[in-house]
Tab-separated table of C-alpha atoms in Angstrom:
chain	number	residue	atom	x	y	z
N	1	MET	CA	0.000	0.000	0.000
N	2	ASN	CA	1.533	3.287	-1.098
N	3	VAL	CA	1.601	6.607	0.756
N	4	ARG	CA	-1.289	8.107	-1.252
N	5	THR	CA	-3.539	5.140	-0.492
N	6	CYS	CA	-2.710	5.315	3.232
N	7	THR	CA	-3.448	9.031	3.307
N	8	THR	CA	-6.787	8.527	1.555
N	9	TRP	CA	-7.868	5.823	3.984
N	10	GLY	CA	-6.741	8.029	6.866
N	11	PHE	CA	-9.050	10.845	5.752
N	12	VAL	CA	-11.924	8.396	5.239
N	13	LEU	CA	-11.444	6.958	8.725
N	14	PHE	CA	-11.176	10.419	10.349
N	15	PHE	CA	-14.308	11.815	8.744
N	16	GLY	CA	-16.168	8.576	9.365
N	17	ILE	CA	-15.439	8.742	13.089
N	18	ALA	CA	-16.285	12.464	13.197
N	19	TRP	CA	-19.623	11.852	11.465
N	20	ALA	CA	-20.458	8.966	13.809
N	21	LEU	CA	-19.738	11.089	16.884
N	22	HIS	CA	-21.809	13.933	15.477
N	23	ALA	CA	-24.733	11.591	14.821
N	24	GLN	CA	-24.562	10.123	18.321
N	25	GLN	CA	-23.924	13.330	20.260
N	26	PRO	CA	-25.259	16.338	18.369
N	27	PHE	CA	-24.477	19.749	19.856
N	28	SER	CA	-25.364	23.282	18.924
N	29	LEU	CA	-23.214	26.332	18.362
N	30	GLN	CA	-24.713	27.828	21.534
N	31	GLN	CA	-23.453	24.856	23.529
N	32	VAL	CA	-19.966	25.287	22.104
N	33	LEU	CA	-19.854	29.023	22.856
N	34	SER	CA	-21.264	28.585	26.385
N	35	ALA	CA	-18.871	25.813	27.447
N	36	PRO	CA	-17.321	26.655	30.848
N	37	TYR	CA	-13.634	27.412	31.152
N	38	ALA	CA	-11.302	27.955	34.089
N	39	SER	CA	-8.620	30.548	34.877
N	40	GLU	CA	-6.607	31.972	37.786
N	41	LEU	CA	-5.525	28.532	39.066
N	42	THR	CA	-3.841	29.072	42.449
N	43	ALA	CA	-2.413	26.537	44.914
N	44	ALA	CA	-3.016	26.795	48.648
N	45	PRO	CA	0.045	27.722	50.758
N	46	VAL	CA	-0.546	24.625	52.887
N	47	GLY	CA	-2.324	21.380	52.112
N	48	ASP	CA	-3.182	20.033	48.679
N	49	ARG	CA	-6.079	22.189	47.528
N	50	PHE	CA	-6.378	24.497	44.543
N	51	ALA	CA	-8.644	27.457	43.811
N	52	TRP	CA	-9.663	28.752	40.413
N	53	VAL	CA	-12.225	30.923	38.650
N	54	GLU	CA	-14.782	29.246	36.414
N	55	ASN	CA	-16.752	31.099	33.752
N	56	ALA	CA	-19.982	29.269	32.908
N	57	GLU	CA	-22.276	31.141	30.508
N	58	GLY	CA	-20.948	34.470	31.753
N	59	HIS	CA	-21.268	33.576	35.451
N	60	HIS	CA	-17.840	33.945	37.079
N	61	ASN	CA	-17.419	32.024	40.328
N	62	LEU	CA	-14.686	30.827	42.652
N	63	TRP	CA	-14.156	27.062	42.881
N	64	LEU	CA	-12.124	24.860	45.201
N	65	GLY	CA	-10.845	21.336	44.744
N	66	GLY	CA	-8.060	18.867	45.393
N	67	PRO	CA	-7.047	15.232	45.026
N	68	HIS	CA	-8.902	14.191	48.180
N	69	ALA	CA	-12.100	16.234	47.839
N	70	PRO	CA	-14.541	16.886	44.999
N	71	ALA	CA	-14.493	20.316	43.397
N	72	HIS	CA	-17.169	22.674	44.668
N	73	GLN	CA	-18.247	26.284	44.240
N	74	LEU	CA	-17.396	28.858	46.926
N	75	THR	CA	-19.306	31.858	45.551
N	76	ILE	CA	-22.780	32.374	44.114
N	77	PHE	CA	-22.623	34.971	41.354
N	78	ASP	CA	-25.524	33.993	39.095
N	79	GLN	CA	-25.750	36.989	36.759
N	80	ASP	CA	-24.063	37.508	33.390
N	81	ASP	CA	-22.991	41.016	34.407
N	82	GLY	CA	-19.517	41.202	32.896
N	83	LEU	CA	-17.858	41.155	36.329
N	84	ASP	CA	-14.864	38.837	36.476
N	85	LEU	CA	-12.770	37.527	39.380
N	86	TYR	CA	-9.027	38.188	39.481
N	87	SER	CA	-5.988	38.172	41.761
N	88	LEU	CA	-6.789	35.196	43.989
N	89	ALA	CA	-4.881	35.345	47.292
N	90	TRP	CA	-4.881	32.647	49.983
N	91	SER	CA	-4.658	33.430	53.673
N	92	PRO	CA	-1.556	31.865	55.290
N	93	ASP	CA	-3.666	29.160	56.988
N	94	ALA	CA	-5.503	28.428	53.704
N	95	ASN	CA	-8.887	29.021	55.340
N	96	THR	CA	-9.843	32.111	53.334
N	97	ILE	CA	-9.409	33.250	49.740
N	98	ALA	CA	-9.424	36.940	48.828
N	99	PHE	CA	-10.108	38.040	45.283
N	100	THR	CA	-10.879	41.091	43.168
N	101	ARG	CA	-14.260	41.403	41.444
N	102	THR	CA	-14.488	43.971	38.652
N	103	THR	CA	-14.687	44.499	34.895
N	104	GLU	CA	-11.964	45.385	32.450
N	105	ASN	CA	-11.219	49.067	31.955
N	106	GLY	CA	-12.683	50.832	28.950
N	107	PRO	CA	-11.036	53.425	26.654
N	108	ASP	CA	-11.438	56.074	29.367
N	109	ASP	CA	-9.390	53.930	31.794
N	110	LYS	CA	-12.497	53.376	33.924
N	111	PRO	CA	-14.339	50.066	34.528
N	112	ALA	CA	-16.439	49.127	31.499
N	113	ASN	CA	-20.152	48.449	31.973
N	114	PRO	CA	-21.234	45.949	29.287
N	115	ALA	CA	-24.369	44.938	31.227
N	116	HIS	CA	-25.411	48.576	31.904
N	117	LEU	CA	-25.472	48.000	35.653
N	118	GLN	CA	-26.965	50.869	37.663
N	119	ARG	CA	-24.334	50.934	40.410
N	120	SER	CA	-20.707	51.660	41.036
N	121	LEU	CA	-18.305	49.386	39.202
N	122	GLU	CA	-15.190	50.265	41.168
N	123	PRO	CA	-13.065	47.167	41.877
N	124	GLU	CA	-14.143	45.249	44.983
N	125	ILE	CA	-12.264	42.855	47.248
N	126	TRP	CA	-14.224	39.845	48.464
N	127	LEU	CA	-13.333	37.253	51.103
N	128	ALA	CA	-14.510	33.664	50.631
N	129	PRO	CA	-14.162	31.311	53.627
N	130	VAL	CA	-13.133	27.864	52.419
N	131	ALA	CA	-15.548	26.235	54.870
N	132	GLY	CA	-18.372	28.605	53.855
N	133	PRO	CA	-20.756	30.271	53.825
N	134	ALA	CA	-20.612	32.009	50.449
N	135	PRO	CA	-19.822	35.736	50.788
N	136	THR	CA	-22.676	38.139	50.119
N	137	ALA	CA	-20.884	41.509	50.229
N	138	PRO	CA	-17.399	42.847	49.488
N	139	ALA	CA	-14.908	43.456	52.281
N	140	ALA	CA	-13.569	46.675	50.757
N	141	GLN	CA	-13.195	48.627	47.551
N	142	GLY	CA	-9.871	47.925	45.878
N	143	ARG	CA	-7.897	45.317	43.991
N	144	ALA	CA	-4.816	43.077	44.192
N	145	PRO	CA	-5.304	41.739	47.758
N	146	LEU	CA	-2.369	40.419	49.789
N	147	PHE	CA	-2.538	38.844	53.261
N	148	SER	CA	-0.009	39.663	55.958
N	149	ARG	CA	2.116	36.769	57.184
N	150	ASP	CA	-0.082	36.297	60.267
N	151	GLY	CA	-3.290	36.613	58.241
N	152	HIS	CA	-4.642	39.421	60.424
N	153	THR	CA	-4.231	42.221	57.865
N	154	LEU	CA	-5.149	42.542	54.216
N	155	PHE	CA	-3.122	44.863	51.995
N	156	PHE	CA	-4.551	46.045	48.697
N	157	ILE	CA	-4.543	48.856	46.146
N	158	ARG	CA	-7.252	51.502	45.959
N	159	ASP	CA	-7.099	54.584	43.760
N	160	ARG	CA	-3.499	53.629	42.861
N	161	SER	CA	-2.434	53.826	46.530
N	162	ILE	CA	-1.756	51.154	49.149
N	163	TRP	CA	-4.402	50.507	51.781
N	164	SER	CA	-4.810	48.020	54.618
N	165	LEU	CA	-7.742	46.389	56.366
N	166	THR	CA	-7.602	44.692	59.769
N	167	LEU	CA	-9.369	41.347	59.650
N	168	SER	CA	-11.197	40.860	62.930
N	169	PRO	CA	-14.805	40.913	64.214
N	170	LYS	CA	-14.162	44.474	65.423
N	171	ALA	CA	-12.554	45.614	62.172
N	172	THR	CA	-13.245	49.190	61.157
N	173	GLN	CA	-12.872	50.818	57.778
N	174	ALA	CA	-9.805	50.397	55.614
N	175	THR	CA	-7.000	52.918	56.084
N	176	GLN	CA	-4.474	54.294	53.628
N	177	LEU	CA	-1.083	52.828	54.414
N	178	VAL	CA	1.187	54.632	51.939
N	179	ILE	CA	0.770	58.086	50.407
N	180	ASP	CA	2.573	58.047	47.065
N	181	HIS	CA	2.550	60.376	44.057
N	182	GLY	CA	2.794	57.439	41.647
N	183	ARG	CA	0.678	54.401	40.796
N	184	ALA	CA	1.347	51.560	43.211
N	185	SER	CA	1.439	47.941	42.024
N	186	SER	CA	3.106	44.558	42.627
N	187	LEU	CA	2.696	44.381	46.413
N	188	THR	CA	5.193	41.905	47.876
N	189	LEU	CA	5.982	41.036	51.490
N	190	SER	CA	9.456	40.253	52.783
N	191	PRO	CA	9.966	36.669	54.020
N	192	ASP	CA	9.595	37.745	57.660
N	193	GLY	CA	6.521	39.864	56.833
N	194	ASN	CA	7.975	43.043	58.324
N	195	LEU	CA	8.515	44.936	55.060
N	196	LEU	CA	6.176	45.613	52.144
N	197	ALA	CA	7.769	46.253	48.752
N	198	PHE	CA	5.917	47.727	45.787
N	199	ILE	CA	6.427	49.371	42.419
N	200	SER	CA	5.609	53.079	42.076
N	201	THR	CA	5.049	54.093	38.452
N	202	ARG	CA	5.079	57.760	37.518
N	203	GLY	CA	4.589	59.755	34.349
N	204	THR	CA	3.086	58.578	31.054
N	205	GLY	CA	4.352	57.670	27.604
N	206	GLN	CA	8.085	58.254	27.078
N	207	ARG	CA	8.301	59.971	30.471
N	208	GLU	CA	6.979	56.954	32.352
N	209	HIS	CA	9.359	55.556	34.962
N	210	SER	CA	9.153	53.343	38.011
N	211	PHE	CA	10.667	53.067	41.466
N	212	LEU	CA	10.924	50.089	43.794
């Protein structure tokens, strides 16, 4: 059997299998476009669990799973409102997951509003306890959450500045931790947790520069 004959039979076999699968399991274009997909996969600092964001028909939710437990949903966001979940951050004891809930910025550098929601779309930080219940309100306005080494404080960025929130039953409002003339980003704690490093970006275009 020559190469051309083998190639011909290969195409016949491929299309035959494809047609058989299509006949047995028909699916629509809507089903293809609405298939769920995952992102933001993040491992717990201790244990063997993972967290990720799943987008199912425009509903973005936080999921948890591991080799010794079935995957399950930690949040209940059931509207196709264009709000996505980003920047997953585990608490040091792996009992809580912080995340940012917002939309992408539009041409005016402000959060886009594809669903025409009649409320503020400023980035929000949510806290999801691993053991439940599902959170029903944000912990603070901001983005890019980061837990302190002892898990008692949450650092984050709001209005391009660094803020902090004490995590306790008697917690008050968030306070601004650093006053900077630039745009803060990339919050990183030192190994002992005593120092907080960040990038301060200033200027725009060719005049843009950054400091550590």
